[in-house]
């Protein structure tokens, strides 16, 4: 490589949480010092998420249009920050997409049971993990997924036309326990979130300190 070529290191997803004026000072510092290391803040793609609409006027005055501002909420690292209404809309869209995909997988399972089962257990269900671990009370939104799994996907695995009920729940145990490893999201989600909170507690404390 020519010594005249400067390598630019890219960073992403910087985030902070404090008063509006403090965040503005931090943003300015990030812009100034970041350039020394090849990090350039992208204002038009940056978002300031307010915890109340009452701060809208102050935020617009301080930041002067260099970043986007919302009192509703926004996607953050794949999870969501914002009002209950925005959270419901965001999570609802995620679940809706999953249900549409599972309908297609259920159709495939009618003729390709083993392939569909492998696709679900080895790949598709990993889609849930991050959201279960990062969005509190995500179990309130996953009902449609559990419904499509029990009424369409599981029956298709066995060539049946009738939905699975509680009599078949033993099949939802892990493979080590003799089951299929197809969990009920409404029951698994709180455990995943609690586990994630426990594991990250030391990091949260470090940030606060």
Short mmCIF file of C-alpha atoms in Angstrom, two decimals:
data_model
loop_
_atom_site.label_atom_id
_atom_site.label_comp_id
_atom_site.label_asym_id
_atom_site.label_seq_id
_atom_site.Cartn_x
_atom_site.Cartn_y
_atom_site.Cartn_z
CA UNK A 1 0.00 0.00 0.00
CA UNK A 2 1.29 3.47 -0.87
CA UNK A 3 2.36 5.53 2.18
CA UNK A 4 0.33 8.41 0.71
CA UNK A 5 -2.95 6.53 1.32
CA UNK A 6 -4.60 7.32 4.62
CA UNK A 7 -6.63 4.52 6.10
CA UNK A 8 -10.02 5.65 7.37
CA UNK A 9 -11.50 3.61 10.21
CA UNK A 10 -15.27 3.56 10.25
CA UNK A 11 -17.34 3.54 13.43
CA UNK A 12 -21.08 3.44 13.89
CA UNK A 13 -23.90 3.68 16.43
CA UNK A 14 -22.44 6.18 18.90
CA UNK A 15 -25.10 7.02 21.48
CA UNK A 16 -25.57 9.15 24.55
CA UNK A 17 -28.28 9.99 27.07
CA UNK A 18 -28.53 13.20 29.08
CA UNK A 19 -29.96 16.74 28.96
CA UNK A 20 -30.36 18.39 25.56
CA UNK A 21 -27.57 20.91 26.16
CA UNK A 22 -25.21 18.20 27.42
CA UNK A 23 -25.94 16.07 24.37
CA UNK A 24 -25.26 19.02 22.09
CA UNK A 25 -21.86 19.61 23.74
CA UNK A 26 -21.10 15.89 23.40
CA UNK A 27 -22.16 15.95 19.75
CA UNK A 28 -19.86 18.90 19.03
CA UNK A 29 -16.96 17.18 20.78
CA UNK A 30 -17.63 14.00 18.82
CA UNK A 31 -17.54 15.96 15.58
CA UNK A 32 -14.34 17.81 16.46
CA UNK A 33 -12.34 14.95 17.96
CA UNK A 34 -13.75 12.29 15.67
CA UNK A 35 -12.19 13.87 12.61
CA UNK A 36 -8.74 13.37 14.14
CA UNK A 37 -9.33 9.62 13.95
CA UNK A 38 -11.15 9.47 10.63
CA UNK A 39 -14.60 9.39 12.25
CA UNK A 40 -17.10 11.75 10.65
CA UNK A 41 -20.48 12.25 12.30
CA UNK A 42 -23.41 11.98 9.88
CA UNK A 43 -25.91 14.53 11.19
CA UNK A 44 -28.72 13.83 8.70
CA UNK A 45 -28.71 10.16 9.77
CA UNK A 46 -28.51 10.95 13.49
CA UNK A 47 -31.57 11.00 15.75
CA UNK A 48 -32.34 12.78 19.00
CA UNK A 49 -35.08 10.87 20.82
CA UNK A 50 -36.93 13.04 23.35
CA UNK A 51 -38.68 11.56 26.37
CA UNK A 52 -41.42 14.20 26.12
CA UNK A 53 -42.87 16.41 23.36
CA UNK A 54 -42.42 19.35 25.75
CA UNK A 55 -38.68 19.32 24.91
CA UNK A 56 -39.26 19.64 21.16
CA UNK A 57 -38.89 23.42 20.96
CA UNK A 58 -35.73 23.47 23.09
CA UNK A 59 -34.18 20.62 21.09
CA UNK A 60 -34.85 22.32 17.76
CA UNK A 61 -33.41 25.57 19.11
CA UNK A 62 -30.22 23.96 20.45
CA UNK A 63 -29.48 21.58 17.58
CA UNK A 64 -30.64 23.93 14.85
CA UNK A 65 -31.65 21.21 12.40
CA UNK A 66 -28.31 19.37 12.27
CA UNK A 67 -29.91 16.12 13.47
CA UNK A 68 -33.36 14.55 13.25
CA UNK A 69 -35.57 15.00 16.31
CA UNK A 70 -38.50 12.85 17.45
CA UNK A 71 -40.62 12.67 20.62
CA UNK A 72 -42.23 9.44 19.40
CA UNK A 73 -39.41 6.91 19.20
CA UNK A 74 -36.89 5.30 16.91
CA UNK A 75 -35.16 2.04 16.14
CA UNK A 76 -31.89 1.78 18.07
CA UNK A 77 -29.41 -1.03 17.39
CA UNK A 78 -32.31 -3.12 16.13
CA UNK A 79 -34.35 -2.67 19.29
CA UNK A 80 -36.61 0.30 19.99
CA UNK A 81 -36.66 3.43 22.17
CA UNK A 82 -39.75 5.59 22.52
CA UNK A 83 -43.38 5.81 23.51
CA UNK A 84 -45.61 2.79 24.09
CA UNK A 85 -47.49 3.62 20.89
CA UNK A 86 -44.32 3.70 18.80
CA UNK A 87 -43.04 0.52 20.46
CA UNK A 88 -46.30 -1.24 19.64
CA UNK A 89 -46.13 -0.09 16.03
CA UNK A 90 -42.48 -1.12 15.66
CA UNK A 91 -42.86 -4.54 17.27
CA UNK A 92 -46.12 -5.15 15.46
CA UNK A 93 -44.42 -4.65 12.10
CA UNK A 94 -41.62 -7.07 13.01
CA UNK A 95 -44.10 -9.74 14.07
CA UNK A 96 -46.24 -9.16 10.98
CA UNK A 97 -43.22 -9.82 8.76
CA UNK A 98 -42.39 -12.99 10.68
CA UNK A 99 -45.95 -14.28 10.32
CA UNK A 100 -45.89 -13.71 6.55
CA UNK A 101 -42.61 -15.62 6.29
CA UNK A 102 -43.92 -18.45 8.47
CA UNK A 103 -46.99 -18.81 6.27
CA UNK A 104 -44.65 -19.43 3.34
CA UNK A 105 -42.54 -21.86 5.36
CA UNK A 106 -45.70 -23.72 6.42
CA UNK A 107 -46.63 -24.22 2.77
CA UNK A 108 -43.15 -25.58 2.05
CA UNK A 109 -43.43 -27.89 5.06
CA UNK A 110 -46.45 -29.63 3.54
CA UNK A 111 -44.19 -31.31 1.00
CA UNK A 112 -40.70 -30.82 2.49
CA UNK A 113 -41.15 -31.49 6.19
CA UNK A 114 -37.53 -32.18 7.10
CA UNK A 115 -36.15 -29.26 5.10
CA UNK A 116 -38.69 -26.85 6.58
CA UNK A 117 -38.06 -28.13 10.09
CA UNK A 118 -34.31 -27.66 9.68
CA UNK A 119 -34.81 -24.20 8.21
CA UNK A 120 -36.95 -23.18 11.18
CA UNK A 121 -34.90 -24.65 14.02
CA UNK A 122 -31.43 -23.99 12.58
CA UNK A 123 -32.10 -20.57 11.12
CA UNK A 124 -35.47 -18.88 11.28
CA UNK A 125 -36.09 -18.98 15.02
CA UNK A 126 -32.78 -17.20 15.63
CA UNK A 127 -34.56 -14.10 14.27
CA UNK A 128 -36.45 -13.89 17.56
CA UNK A 129 -33.51 -13.99 19.94
CA UNK A 130 -32.18 -10.45 19.73
CA UNK A 131 -35.62 -8.85 20.07
CA UNK A 132 -36.56 -11.08 23.00
CA UNK A 133 -33.37 -10.09 24.79
CA UNK A 134 -33.49 -6.34 24.14
CA UNK A 135 -37.17 -5.27 24.12
CA UNK A 136 -38.92 -5.38 27.47
CA UNK A 137 -42.37 -7.02 27.44
CA UNK A 138 -41.85 -8.26 23.89
CA UNK A 139 -44.00 -11.24 24.86
CA UNK A 140 -47.02 -8.93 24.51
CA UNK A 141 -46.50 -8.84 20.74
CA UNK A 142 -45.53 -12.39 19.77
CA UNK A 143 -48.97 -14.00 20.02
CA UNK A 144 -49.49 -14.08 16.22
CA UNK A 145 -46.20 -15.97 15.81
CA UNK A 146 -47.16 -18.60 18.37
CA UNK A 147 -50.55 -18.90 16.67
CA UNK A 148 -49.15 -19.51 13.17
CA UNK A 149 -46.63 -22.01 14.53
CA UNK A 150 -49.27 -24.05 16.38
CA UNK A 151 -52.00 -23.83 13.72
CA UNK A 152 -49.94 -24.16 10.53
CA UNK A 153 -46.25 -24.91 10.90
CA UNK A 154 -46.28 -27.72 13.47
CA UNK A 155 -49.22 -29.55 11.85
CA UNK A 156 -47.42 -29.32 8.48
CA UNK A 157 -44.33 -30.98 9.98
CA UNK A 158 -46.50 -34.04 10.70
CA UNK A 159 -48.80 -33.90 7.68
CA UNK A 160 -51.80 -32.90 9.80
CA UNK A 161 -54.63 -30.46 9.15
CA UNK A 162 -55.60 -29.79 12.76
CA UNK A 163 -53.88 -27.23 15.04
CA UNK A 164 -51.64 -28.41 17.86
CA UNK A 165 -53.07 -27.99 21.33
CA UNK A 166 -51.79 -28.50 24.87
CA UNK A 167 -51.74 -32.27 24.39
CA UNK A 168 -48.82 -31.85 22.00
CA UNK A 169 -46.76 -29.45 24.12
CA UNK A 170 -44.28 -32.20 24.95
CA UNK A 171 -43.12 -31.92 21.34
CA UNK A 172 -42.02 -28.36 22.11
CA UNK A 173 -39.32 -29.52 24.50
CA UNK A 174 -35.69 -29.19 23.48
CA UNK A 175 -34.19 -31.98 21.32
CA UNK A 176 -32.16 -33.06 24.38
CA UNK A 177 -35.46 -33.69 26.13
CA UNK A 178 -36.97 -35.58 23.22
CA UNK A 179 -38.87 -32.66 21.72
CA UNK A 180 -38.67 -30.63 18.52
CA UNK A 181 -37.07 -27.53 20.03
CA UNK A 182 -39.92 -25.29 18.87
CA UNK A 183 -40.53 -22.99 21.82
CA UNK A 184 -43.58 -20.93 22.76
CA UNK A 185 -42.35 -17.36 22.40
CA UNK A 186 -44.80 -15.87 24.89
CA UNK A 187 -43.24 -18.06 27.58
CA UNK A 188 -39.63 -17.90 26.43
CA UNK A 189 -39.41 -14.13 25.92
CA UNK A 190 -39.52 -13.08 29.61
CA UNK A 191 -36.78 -15.60 30.42
CA UNK A 192 -34.59 -14.34 27.58
CA UNK A 193 -35.03 -10.71 28.66
CA UNK A 194 -34.30 -11.52 32.29
CA UNK A 195 -31.17 -13.43 31.28
CA UNK A 196 -29.98 -10.58 29.08
CA UNK A 197 -30.57 -8.05 31.85
CA UNK A 198 -28.62 -10.17 34.30
CA UNK A 199 -25.65 -10.68 31.97
CA UNK A 200 -25.44 -6.98 31.04
CA UNK A 201 -25.93 -5.67 34.57
CA UNK A 202 -22.22 -5.24 35.18
CA UNK A 203 -21.89 -3.18 31.99
CA UNK A 204 -24.86 -0.99 32.91
CA UNK A 205 -23.33 -0.33 36.32
CA UNK A 206 -20.01 0.53 34.70
CA UNK A 207 -21.67 3.09 32.42
CA UNK A 208 -23.64 4.67 35.25
CA UNK A 209 -20.57 4.86 37.47
#
